[in-house]
Each structure stands twice: as C-alpha cells, then as structure tokens.
mmCIF file of C-alpha atoms in Angstrom:
data_model
loop_
_atom_site.group_PDB
_atom_site.id
_atom_site.type_symbol
_atom_site.label_atom_id
_atom_site.label_comp_id
_atom_site.label_asym_id
_atom_site.label_seq_id
_atom_site.Cartn_x
_atom_site.Cartn_y
_atom_site.Cartn_z
ATOM 1 C CA MET U 1 -70.703 112.973 97.461
ATOM 2 C CA SER U 2 -74.357 113.713 95.607
ATOM 3 C CA SER U 3 -76.935 115.645 97.620
ATOM 4 C CA PRO U 4 -80.285 114.014 98.415
ATOM 5 C CA MET U 5 -82.170 116.307 96.023
ATOM 6 C CA ALA U 6 -79.615 115.480 92.980
ATOM 7 C CA TRP U 7 -80.095 111.629 93.799
ATOM 8 C CA PHE U 8 -83.896 112.063 93.720
ATOM 9 C CA GLU U 9 -83.509 114.049 90.356
ATOM 10 C CA GLN U 10 -81.349 111.398 88.815
ATOM 11 C CA ALA U 11 -83.821 108.727 89.889
ATOM 12 C CA GLY U 12 -86.630 110.586 88.468
ATOM 13 C CA LEU U 13 -84.923 111.110 85.362
ATOM 14 C CA ARG U 14 -84.025 107.458 84.976
ATOM 15 C CA ALA U 15 -87.731 106.704 85.330
ATOM 16 C CA LEU U 16 -89.187 109.133 83.189
ATOM 17 C CA ARG U 17 -86.726 107.680 80.293
ATOM 18 C CA GLN U 18 -89.088 104.589 80.592
ATOM 19 C CA VAL U 19 -92.002 106.354 79.764
ATOM 20 C CA ASP U 20 -93.427 107.709 76.365
ATOM 21 C CA PRO U 21 -91.501 111.269 75.820
ATOM 22 C CA GLU U 22 -94.748 113.338 76.026
ATOM 23 C CA ARG U 23 -96.007 111.521 78.888
ATOM 24 C CA ALA U 24 -92.685 111.911 80.675
ATOM 25 C CA HIS U 25 -92.737 115.584 79.730
ATOM 26 C CA SER U 26 -96.334 116.203 81.257
ATOM 27 C CA LEU U 27 -95.133 114.096 84.566
ATOM 28 C CA ALA U 28 -92.286 116.187 84.936
ATOM 29 C CA LEU U 29 -94.099 119.621 84.740
ATOM 30 C CA TYR U 30 -96.661 118.426 87.281
ATOM 31 C CA ALA U 31 -93.939 117.609 89.725
ATOM 32 C CA VAL U 32 -92.736 121.308 89.048
ATOM 33 C CA LYS U 33 -96.298 122.375 89.516
ATOM 34 C CA LEU U 34 -96.617 120.360 92.880
ATOM 35 C CA GLY U 35 -93.264 121.849 94.147
ATOM 36 C CA LEU U 36 -90.961 118.893 93.988
ATOM 37 C CA SER U 37 -88.237 121.065 92.381
ATOM 38 C CA ALA U 38 -88.265 124.292 94.215
ATOM 39 C CA ARG U 39 -85.443 126.227 94.951
ATOM 40 C CA PRO U 40 -85.091 129.430 97.052
ATOM 41 C CA GLY U 41 -85.268 131.366 94.018
ATOM 42 C CA PRO U 42 -83.422 132.546 91.036
ATOM 43 C CA VAL U 43 -79.687 132.617 91.126
ATOM 44 C CA THR U 44 -78.102 135.794 91.050
ATOM 45 C CA SER U 45 -74.892 137.862 91.664
ATOM 46 C CA PRO U 46 -73.674 141.266 90.625
ATOM 47 C CA ARG U 47 -72.201 139.922 87.555
ATOM 48 C CA LEU U 48 -75.091 137.796 86.531
ATOM 49 C CA LYS U 49 -77.735 140.738 87.108
ATOM 50 C CA THR U 50 -78.684 142.361 83.576
ATOM 51 C CA VAL U 51 -81.352 144.100 81.620
ATOM 52 C CA VAL U 52 -82.105 142.969 78.434
ATOM 53 C CA ALA U 53 -84.929 145.299 76.520
ATOM 54 C CA GLY U 54 -85.777 146.830 79.721
ATOM 55 C CA ILE U 55 -86.361 143.514 81.578
ATOM 56 C CA ASP U 56 -84.506 143.363 84.972
ATOM 57 C CA MET U 57 -83.070 139.750 85.249
ATOM 58 C CA ALA U 58 -81.555 138.120 88.016
ATOM 59 C CA ASN U 59 -79.120 136.291 85.847
ATOM 60 C CA PRO U 60 -79.435 135.580 81.883
ATOM 61 C CA VAL U 61 -80.614 132.078 81.907
ATOM 62 C CA GLY U 62 -84.287 131.821 80.742
ATOM 63 C CA LEU U 63 -86.362 128.747 79.953
ATOM 64 C CA ALA U 64 -87.238 128.617 76.415
ATOM 65 C CA ALA U 65 -90.913 128.419 75.151
ATOM 66 C CA GLY U 66 -92.379 124.779 74.677
ATOM 67 C CA PHE U 67 -91.691 123.518 78.165
ATOM 68 C CA ASP U 68 -94.494 125.142 79.652
ATOM 69 C CA LYS U 69 -97.210 125.415 76.937
ATOM 70 C CA ASN U 70 -100.271 126.174 79.089
ATOM 71 C CA ALA U 71 -98.504 128.316 82.074
ATOM 72 C CA THR U 72 -99.597 125.469 84.506
ATOM 73 C CA ALA U 73 -96.303 125.567 86.520
ATOM 74 C CA VAL U 74 -95.111 129.435 86.419
ATOM 75 C CA ASN U 75 -94.396 129.833 90.384
ATOM 76 C CA GLY U 76 -92.304 126.454 90.291
ATOM 77 C CA LEU U 77 -90.350 127.103 87.421
ATOM 78 C CA SER U 78 -89.644 130.768 88.455
ATOM 79 C CA ARG U 79 -88.179 129.142 91.542
ATOM 80 C CA ALA U 80 -85.656 126.727 89.627
ATOM 81 C CA GLY U 81 -83.113 128.948 89.285
ATOM 82 C CA PHE U 82 -84.105 130.963 85.873
ATOM 83 C CA GLY U 83 -83.720 134.232 85.378
ATOM 84 C CA PHE U 84 -86.557 134.552 83.300
ATOM 85 C CA LEU U 85 -89.303 132.536 81.638
ATOM 86 C CA GLU U 86 -91.314 131.906 78.453
ATOM 87 C CA VAL U 87 -94.371 130.159 78.179
ATOM 88 C CA GLY U 88 -96.568 129.004 75.329
ATOM 89 C CA ALA U 89 -97.097 129.143 72.238
ATOM 90 C CA ALA U 90 -100.495 130.354 72.996
ATOM 91 C CA THR U 91 -103.218 130.648 70.173
ATOM 92 C CA PRO U 92 -106.533 132.415 69.990
ATOM 93 C CA ARG U 93 -108.265 129.157 70.280
ATOM 94 C CA PRO U 94 -107.389 125.811 71.950
ATOM 95 C CA GLN U 95 -106.138 123.281 69.577
ATOM 96 C CA GLU U 96 -104.799 120.170 69.756
ATOM 97 C CA GLY U 97 -101.876 120.006 67.477
ATOM 98 C CA ASN U 98 -100.725 117.245 65.382
ATOM 99 C CA GLY U 99 -101.337 113.953 66.166
ATOM 100 C CA PRO U 100 -99.056 111.566 68.243
ATOM 101 C CA PRO U 101 -96.617 110.113 68.526
ATOM 102 C CA ARG U 102 -94.981 113.921 68.044
ATOM 103 C CA LEU U 103 -91.960 114.041 70.559
ATOM 104 C CA PHE U 104 -89.256 111.570 70.027
ATOM 105 C CA ARG U 105 -85.631 111.630 72.173
ATOM 106 C CA LEU U 106 -82.647 111.156 70.298
ATOM 107 C CA PRO U 107 -80.152 109.966 73.089
ATOM 108 C CA GLU U 108 -77.123 109.253 71.481
ATOM 109 C CA ASP U 109 -77.182 113.194 69.977
ATOM 110 C CA ALA U 110 -78.597 114.683 73.497
ATOM 111 C CA ALA U 111 -81.154 116.168 71.364
ATOM 112 C CA ALA U 112 -85.137 115.724 70.503
ATOM 113 C CA ILE U 113 -87.343 116.029 67.539
ATOM 114 C CA ASN U 114 -90.866 117.518 68.074
ATOM 115 C CA ARG U 115 -93.898 118.017 65.794
ATOM 116 C CA PHE U 116 -96.467 119.220 68.151
ATOM 117 C CA GLY U 117 -97.934 121.735 66.057
ATOM 118 C CA PHE U 118 -98.840 124.649 68.650
ATOM 119 C CA ASN U 119 -101.010 122.080 71.012
ATOM 120 C CA ASN U 120 -102.257 124.258 73.761
ATOM 121 C CA GLN U 121 -105.578 125.151 75.709
ATOM 122 C CA GLY U 122 -106.146 128.553 74.311
ATOM 123 C CA VAL U 123 -105.174 132.126 75.311
ATOM 124 C CA ALA U 124 -108.356 132.271 77.612
ATOM 125 C CA ALA U 125 -106.811 129.675 79.461
ATOM 126 C CA ILE U 126 -103.394 130.516 79.545
ATOM 127 C CA ALA U 127 -104.022 134.352 80.341
ATOM 128 C CA ALA U 128 -106.244 133.529 83.133
ATOM 129 C CA ARG U 129 -103.536 131.210 84.919
ATOM 130 C CA LEU U 130 -100.870 134.054 84.176
ATOM 131 C CA ALA U 131 -103.118 136.461 86.160
ATOM 132 C CA GLN U 132 -103.069 134.215 89.233
ATOM 133 C CA ALA U 133 -99.166 133.431 89.118
ATOM 134 C CA ARG U 134 -96.969 134.931 91.437
ATOM 135 C CA PRO U 135 -93.369 134.213 89.873
ATOM 136 C CA ALA U 136 -90.198 135.196 91.181
ATOM 137 C CA VAL U 137 -88.641 136.262 87.587
ATOM 138 C CA PRO U 138 -90.013 137.858 84.351
ATOM 139 C CA VAL U 139 -92.726 135.856 82.524
ATOM 140 C CA GLY U 140 -93.127 136.127 78.659
ATOM 141 C CA LEU U 141 -95.373 134.650 76.335
ATOM 142 C CA ASN U 142 -94.863 132.891 72.861
ATOM 143 C CA LEU U 143 -97.581 134.035 70.588
ATOM 144 C CA GLY U 144 -99.049 131.829 68.123
ATOM 145 C CA ALA U 145 -101.846 131.240 65.156
ATOM 146 C CA ASN U 146 -104.276 128.513 64.957
ATOM 147 C CA LYS U 147 -103.653 126.206 62.303
ATOM 148 C CA ASP U 148 -106.897 126.396 60.639
ATOM 149 C CA SER U 149 -107.141 130.611 60.983
ATOM 150 C CA ALA U 150 -108.116 132.453 57.894
ATOM 151 C CA ASP U 151 -106.113 135.500 59.366
ATOM 152 C CA ARG U 152 -102.919 134.543 61.032
ATOM 153 C CA VAL U 153 -101.725 137.823 61.620
ATOM 154 C CA SER U 154 -104.487 138.966 63.501
ATOM 155 C CA ASP U 155 -104.099 135.795 65.572
ATOM 156 C CA PHE U 156 -100.615 137.008 67.097
ATOM 157 C CA ALA U 157 -102.400 140.617 67.760
ATOM 158 C CA HIS U 158 -105.229 138.851 69.687
ATOM 159 C CA VAL U 159 -103.219 136.524 71.964
ATOM 160 C CA LEU U 160 -101.421 139.715 72.906
ATOM 161 C CA LYS U 161 -104.599 141.623 73.492
ATOM 162 C CA GLU U 162 -105.951 138.766 75.689
ATOM 163 C CA SER U 163 -102.639 138.381 77.560
ATOM 164 C CA GLY U 164 -100.657 141.277 77.620
ATOM 165 C CA ALA U 165 -101.678 142.662 81.088
ATOM 166 C CA HIS U 166 -99.995 139.686 82.693
ATOM 167 C CA LEU U 167 -96.710 139.642 80.506
ATOM 168 C CA ASP U 168 -93.170 141.204 81.122
ATOM 169 C CA PHE U 169 -92.520 140.635 77.439
ATOM 170 C CA ALA U 170 -94.043 138.684 74.245
ATOM 171 C CA THR U 171 -92.539 136.686 71.379
ATOM 172 C CA ILE U 172 -93.770 136.808 67.916
ATOM 173 C CA ASN U 173 -93.393 133.062 66.654
ATOM 174 C CA VAL U 174 -93.183 133.043 62.951
ATOM 175 C CA SER U 175 -90.214 130.335 63.008
ATOM 176 C CA SER U 176 -92.056 126.814 64.213
ATOM 177 C CA PRO U 177 -91.619 124.446 61.445
ATOM 178 C CA ASN U 178 -94.559 122.460 62.521
ATOM 179 C CA THR U 179 -97.476 124.768 61.315
ATOM 180 C CA GLU U 180 -97.564 124.835 57.642
ATOM 181 C CA LYS U 181 -96.598 127.703 55.719
ATOM 182 C CA LEU U 182 -95.924 129.564 59.428
ATOM 183 C CA ARG U 183 -92.314 130.223 58.314
ATOM 184 C CA ASP U 184 -93.554 132.286 55.272
ATOM 185 C CA LEU U 185 -94.244 135.170 57.709
ATOM 186 C CA GLN U 186 -90.559 135.363 58.009
ATOM 187 C CA GLY U 187 -90.595 137.111 54.617
ATOM 188 C CA PRO U 188 -89.705 140.672 54.698
ATOM 189 C CA ASP U 189 -93.026 141.989 53.390
ATOM 190 C CA ALA U 190 -95.000 139.429 55.614
ATOM 191 C CA LEU U 191 -92.935 140.035 58.746
ATOM 192 C CA ARG U 192 -93.132 143.830 58.384
ATOM 193 C CA ALA U 193 -97.163 143.656 58.262
ATOM 194 C CA LEU U 194 -97.337 141.151 61.256
ATOM 195 C CA ILE U 195 -95.067 143.075 63.325
ATOM 196 C CA GLU U 196 -96.765 146.419 62.621
ATOM 197 C CA THR U 197 -100.357 144.432 63.621
ATOM 198 C CA VAL U 198 -98.918 143.317 66.882
ATOM 199 C CA LEU U 199 -97.406 146.451 67.956
ATOM 200 C CA ALA U 200 -100.604 148.193 67.269
ATOM 201 C CA ALA U 201 -101.875 145.963 69.726
ATOM 202 C CA ARG U 202 -99.383 146.778 72.069
ATOM 203 C CA TYR U 203 -99.442 150.552 71.846
ATOM 204 C CA ALA U 204 -103.380 150.003 72.769
ATOM 205 C CA MET U 205 -102.164 148.664 76.119
ATOM 206 C CA HIS U 206 -101.879 150.426 79.349
ATOM 207 C CA ARG U 207 -98.304 149.436 79.614
ATOM 208 C CA ARG U 208 -95.551 149.062 77.037
ATOM 209 C CA ILE U 209 -93.826 145.367 77.232
ATOM 210 C CA PRO U 210 -91.093 144.284 75.065
ATOM 211 C CA ILE U 211 -91.931 142.435 71.815
ATOM 212 C CA PHE U 212 -89.353 140.030 70.330
ATOM 213 C CA VAL U 213 -89.358 137.980 67.180
ATOM 214 C CA LYS U 214 -88.095 134.386 67.234
ATOM 215 C CA ILE U 215 -86.898 133.167 63.739
ATOM 216 C CA ALA U 216 -85.435 130.084 62.496
ATOM 217 C CA PRO U 217 -81.770 128.643 62.352
ATOM 218 C CA ASP U 218 -82.497 127.535 58.604
ATOM 219 C CA LEU U 219 -82.204 131.272 57.059
ATOM 220 C CA ASP U 220 -79.268 131.915 54.787
ATOM 221 C CA ASP U 221 -77.335 135.199 55.255
ATOM 222 C CA ALA U 222 -79.485 137.056 52.716
ATOM 223 C CA GLY U 223 -82.677 135.999 54.601
ATOM 224 C CA LEU U 224 -81.108 137.065 57.895
ATOM 225 C CA ALA U 225 -79.987 140.462 56.687
ATOM 226 C CA LEU U 226 -83.817 141.106 55.309
ATOM 227 C CA ILE U 227 -85.158 140.320 59.147
ATOM 228 C CA ALA U 228 -82.353 142.387 60.767
ATOM 229 C CA ARG U 229 -83.456 145.348 58.457
ATOM 230 C CA VAL U 230 -87.093 144.917 59.157
ATOM 231 C CA ALA U 231 -86.406 144.428 62.749
ATOM 232 C CA LEU U 232 -84.434 147.790 62.900
ATOM 233 C CA GLU U 233 -86.726 149.616 60.923
ATOM 234 C CA SER U 234 -89.621 148.667 63.366
ATOM 235 C CA ASP U 235 -90.045 149.312 66.908
ATOM 236 C CA ILE U 236 -89.812 145.749 68.100
ATOM 237 C CA ASP U 237 -87.313 145.352 71.135
ATOM 238 C CA GLY U 238 -85.272 142.416 70.127
ATOM 239 C CA LEU U 239 -84.801 139.018 68.206
ATOM 240 C CA ILE U 240 -84.507 135.291 69.582
ATOM 241 C CA ALA U 241 -82.420 133.164 67.587
ATOM 242 C CA THR U 242 -83.197 130.377 66.869
ATOM 243 C CA ASN U 243 -86.274 128.061 67.139
ATOM 244 C CA THR U 244 -85.810 124.345 66.064
ATOM 245 C CA THR U 245 -84.120 123.231 62.894
ATOM 246 C CA LEU U 246 -85.396 120.884 59.823
ATOM 247 C CA ALA U 247 -81.683 119.753 59.259
ATOM 248 C CA ARG U 248 -80.587 116.447 60.094
ATOM 249 C CA ASP U 249 -76.458 116.645 59.673
ATOM 250 C CA GLY U 250 -74.402 113.944 61.583
ATOM 251 C CA LEU U 251 -77.273 112.458 63.833
ATOM 252 C CA LYS U 252 -76.719 108.885 65.217
ATOM 253 C CA SER U 253 -80.250 108.100 67.170
ATOM 254 C CA ALA U 254 -82.718 105.752 65.638
ATOM 255 C CA ALA U 255 -85.351 108.646 65.461
ATOM 256 C CA ALA U 256 -83.434 110.753 63.449
ATOM 257 C CA GLY U 257 -85.696 110.555 60.312
ATOM 258 C CA GLU U 258 -88.899 111.673 62.385
ATOM 259 C CA ALA U 259 -90.460 114.775 60.826
ATOM 260 C CA GLY U 260 -90.280 117.972 62.916
ATOM 261 C CA GLY U 261 -88.198 120.201 64.383
ATOM 262 C CA LEU U 262 -84.783 119.344 65.905
ATOM 263 C CA SER U 263 -83.487 120.740 69.293
ATOM 264 C CA GLY U 264 -80.694 119.930 71.598
ATOM 265 C CA LYS U 265 -77.210 119.610 71.353
ATOM 266 C CA PRO U 266 -76.844 119.360 67.421
ATOM 267 C CA LEU U 267 -78.121 122.791 67.077
ATOM 268 C CA MET U 268 -75.667 124.759 69.001
ATOM 269 C CA ALA U 269 -73.305 125.360 66.172
ATOM 270 C CA ARG U 270 -75.625 126.251 63.623
ATOM 271 C CA SER U 271 -77.943 128.482 66.209
ATOM 272 C CA THR U 272 -74.792 130.281 67.745
ATOM 273 C CA GLN U 273 -73.515 131.193 63.957
ATOM 274 C CA VAL U 274 -76.882 132.445 62.960
ATOM 275 C CA LEU U 275 -76.846 134.575 66.220
ATOM 276 C CA ALA U 276 -73.273 136.086 65.734
ATOM 277 C CA ARG U 277 -74.322 136.795 62.106
ATOM 278 C CA LEU U 278 -77.563 138.384 63.151
ATOM 279 C CA ALA U 279 -75.732 140.614 65.912
ATOM 280 C CA GLY U 280 -73.646 141.897 62.893
ATOM 281 C CA GLU U 281 -76.398 142.744 60.985
ATOM 282 C CA THR U 282 -78.093 144.460 63.840
ATOM 283 C CA ASP U 283 -74.833 146.269 64.797
ATOM 284 C CA GLY U 284 -75.637 146.029 68.556
ATOM 285 C CA LYS U 285 -78.665 148.048 68.329
ATOM 286 C CA LEU U 286 -81.304 145.414 69.295
ATOM 287 C CA PRO U 287 -80.937 142.705 72.060
ATOM 288 C CA LEU U 288 -80.502 139.182 71.040
ATOM 289 C CA ILE U 289 -81.606 135.915 72.882
ATOM 290 C CA GLY U 290 -79.668 133.162 71.904
ATOM 291 C CA VAL U 291 -81.620 129.549 71.938
ATOM 292 C CA GLY U 292 -80.403 126.136 70.820
ATOM 293 C CA GLY U 293 -78.318 123.446 72.255
ATOM 294 C CA VAL U 294 -77.414 125.458 75.581
ATOM 295 C CA ALA U 295 -76.680 122.412 77.902
ATOM 296 C CA SER U 296 -73.755 124.134 80.127
ATOM 297 C CA GLY U 297 -72.226 127.356 81.486
ATOM 298 C CA GLN U 298 -69.975 127.569 78.750
ATOM 299 C CA ASP U 299 -72.581 127.007 76.226
ATOM 300 C CA ALA U 300 -74.258 130.059 77.564
ATOM 301 C CA PHE U 301 -71.060 131.874 77.819
ATOM 302 C CA ASP U 302 -70.514 131.086 73.992
ATOM 303 C CA LYS U 303 -73.934 132.496 73.123
ATOM 304 C CA ILE U 304 -73.253 135.876 75.139
ATOM 305 C CA CYS U 305 -69.948 136.315 73.423
ATOM 306 C CA ALA U 306 -71.354 135.486 69.884
ATOM 307 C CA GLY U 307 -73.807 138.464 70.746
ATOM 308 C CA ALA U 308 -76.569 137.304 72.983
ATOM 309 C CA SER U 309 -77.618 139.452 76.094
ATOM 310 C CA ALA U 310 -79.370 136.322 77.413
ATOM 311 C CA VAL U 311 -79.790 132.644 76.564
ATOM 312 C CA GLN U 312 -82.723 130.125 76.711
ATOM 313 C CA LEU U 313 -82.701 126.402 77.221
ATOM 314 C CA TYR U 314 -85.393 123.697 76.999
ATOM 315 C CA THR U 315 -84.131 120.068 75.696
ATOM 316 C CA ALA U 316 -81.062 119.819 77.719
ATOM 317 C CA LEU U 317 -83.628 120.029 80.763
ATOM 318 C CA ALA U 318 -84.758 116.252 79.770
ATOM 319 C CA TYR U 319 -81.273 114.968 79.757
ATOM 320 C CA GLN U 320 -79.892 116.709 82.914
ATOM 321 C CA GLY U 321 -82.888 117.755 85.225
ATOM 322 C CA LEU U 322 -84.600 120.904 86.031
ATOM 323 C CA SER U 323 -81.481 121.812 88.449
ATOM 324 C CA LEU U 324 -79.286 122.398 85.260
ATOM 325 C CA ALA U 325 -80.892 126.053 85.207
ATOM 326 C CA ALA U 326 -79.212 126.936 88.575
ATOM 327 C CA ARG U 327 -75.777 125.173 87.695
ATOM 328 C CA ILE U 328 -75.772 127.082 84.307
ATOM 329 C CA ALA U 329 -76.281 130.219 86.086
ATOM 330 C CA GLU U 330 -73.512 129.538 88.790
ATOM 331 C CA ASP U 331 -71.231 128.089 86.102
ATOM 332 C CA LEU U 332 -71.714 131.090 83.746
ATOM 333 C CA ASP U 333 -70.627 133.473 87.053
ATOM 334 C CA LYS U 334 -67.430 131.596 87.582
ATOM 335 C CA ILE U 335 -66.620 131.763 83.585
ATOM 336 C CA LEU U 336 -67.596 135.334 83.426
ATOM 337 C CA GLU U 337 -65.490 136.197 86.506
ATOM 338 C CA LYS U 338 -62.546 133.805 84.937
ATOM 339 C CA ASN U 339 -62.726 135.932 81.995
ATOM 340 C CA GLY U 340 -62.414 139.219 83.492
ATOM 341 C CA PHE U 341 -66.299 140.421 82.992
ATOM 342 C CA ALA U 342 -67.707 142.260 86.038
ATOM 343 C CA ARG U 343 -70.956 141.957 84.289
ATOM 344 C CA VAL U 344 -72.655 139.843 81.616
ATOM 345 C CA ALA U 345 -73.079 143.035 79.312
ATOM 346 C CA GLU U 346 -69.288 143.418 78.989
ATOM 347 C CA ALA U 347 -69.223 139.970 77.643
ATOM 348 C CA VAL U 348 -72.164 140.440 74.895
ATOM 349 C CA GLY U 349 -70.708 140.173 71.333
ATOM 350 C CA SER U 350 -67.091 140.246 72.616
ATOM 351 C CA ALA U 351 -66.073 137.056 70.309
ATOM 352 C CA ARG U 352 -68.601 138.066 67.565
ATOM 353 C CA GLU U 353 -66.580 137.385 64.672
ATOM 354 C CA ARG U 354 -65.141 134.174 65.770
ATOM 355 C CA PHE U 355 -68.589 132.512 66.021
ATOM 356 C CA ALA U 356 -70.141 134.244 62.927
ATOM 357 C CA GLY U 357 -67.703 132.036 60.758
ATOM 358 C CA PRO U 358 -66.542 132.657 57.177
#
C-alpha cells in the first residue's frame, strides 16, 4: 500500500503535468522551499558513505546543476535523500536567458529538452543565499559566463571569487549547448587557459575547494583524450560527464525537434559510454561524476561500474518525484551488497570496459 507521502507526491506530479513545464518546475521548487518534501536527511550507510575529491558524502547520489539555479531551496533539497547538491549555473550579472518557451517535456521518452541559456539572478544574489543556507550535505556551484561577456574566462573566475567562501566545490561549465560558442572552451588550449584562470582564483581563497570541469556527451574519442590530458596536467580535482546532448536519435515525443539540450533516459547509454572512455583516458587518477539518464539504483550502479565515483540526476525527478533520490540511494545500497561490494569505492570502474564499447 502506498504511503500518504507517496500518494501526495503522485497527486502533485499529475497536477504539475497539466502546467507549462517551466512553471511546473518553479512550483515544485517552491514546494521544496516550504518543506513539503522534507525527509530526516540524506540516506546513508557504511556501504554508501564515500569520499570524492576530498568531499565527504553520506551517499554518492547528487542533484545535478540546473534544478535549483538560484539556490532558493538548498536546505530543503539537502534533506531529500541526496548525498550532495550542485546549484546554478551562476553568472557574474543576472541574465534572463533565452526567451520562452524554453523547456519541453518528452514523456514518451522520459526526457526533456531545454534551451534556458544560463538564466539566473547573478552570483551576488546566489552567494548571499548560500551564505545563509544550513544544508545537511555538501553543496557546490556551477560556474557560468554571461552571454554578452567580452571575457568569458574572467567571468568564471569572478563567480568563484564571489561565492567560493560558501561552497564545498565548484564546477566549470563549458558544455552547455545553449550559450553560443561556450563549447568552444572545451578545446585544449582554451580549456587550459580557463582552468588556470579559475584555479588562480581558487588559490587566492582562504581554503581549497575542489574544482570540477563538466563536459559534453557529443565529444568524439579524440576530443575526450585531449580533455583528459589537459585535466591530468592541471590541478583540477575531477570531471563531470556529461551535460545535455544535441543528438536526437530514436525519440518518439512530439517535442523531439525542439532546439536545445536533451536530457533524461535517451542520454543514459551515450553519457555512460563517454564516462567509461574518460575513465580509461584518466586511468583512475581523477574522480569522475556520472550524469545523464540516471533514474534508478541500477542506473547509478552502472555509472559507478563504468568509472563514476558519484552520480547526479535531474530530469528523472520531473517524472518520478523528489523522493526518487532516496529510493535510488536505498536501492544502490542493496545492489552493492548483492554484488559483493562493501563500499562504493570498490565498485568504481569495476566494469569499465563493458560500458566503454568498441
């Protein structure tokens, strides 16, 4: 029999599906802020506890950037079962992003397409909220650049300078497909210069926080090899694979042709393959966070076996509700035990070759 909370959540999801997707997302975030989805805290166990780039996590199931762009619901989200959160992306100045409609449901594909374009209230507002937050889990910020900036590299460093004192980690986002020419920063020379600039800002801080780089799933093997080499030669702490994709293979939903980045179930296979190949290129020397299509404990386990030290999700929450985070962590615990792993770290990369493909 379903619990009252499960019934309430399912009723809420049905109601939200009748509303414009972006409006529905705002309402869901507001409900979290009010505490309507609160749990006692993160799901954990001796098997689930892990350390990623020096970050202590109760479990390796995180919230991906984009869900809480402006850090308005950090406390509530930190009690939803996640082991860590990533908010943002934040830019130096507030910006509206691209015009609506810019978020589309693909229900037949358990997916979504967005072309938000880094809409956010700016780093000053976001940093102020993070300073006041009292989260139960580690919180990071996705660093972005203003669309009309004359110096995007400096933008990333500026966001870190303004917010770093209130963060447990930060992510350099060079992989969103919705800001023109942003992905050009994934080229080796541009990426090396960007990392150096952001790390210079990190070195000036009173404490050292881990810095990750988030990459696109649309890179070929040569591109992945170059990014891995730059990452290993720099002082960054890990990579996040992957952001949304521009591919549209095999989609069935009416909105399949909309411009923007595709996320959700169709991204699972490709993002996991990229993750596994990146794990091979980095040879276990850098922790990886796997993102793209995670919707179950088995999905999380597959990402971990492919090479991820932790995973993140976002789109699946729109279809299954915020309680999914806790269910994934609980199911992952059981799957790890069933497969003979005493700790998450033991499973990392244990089946990398199977997921890397030919």
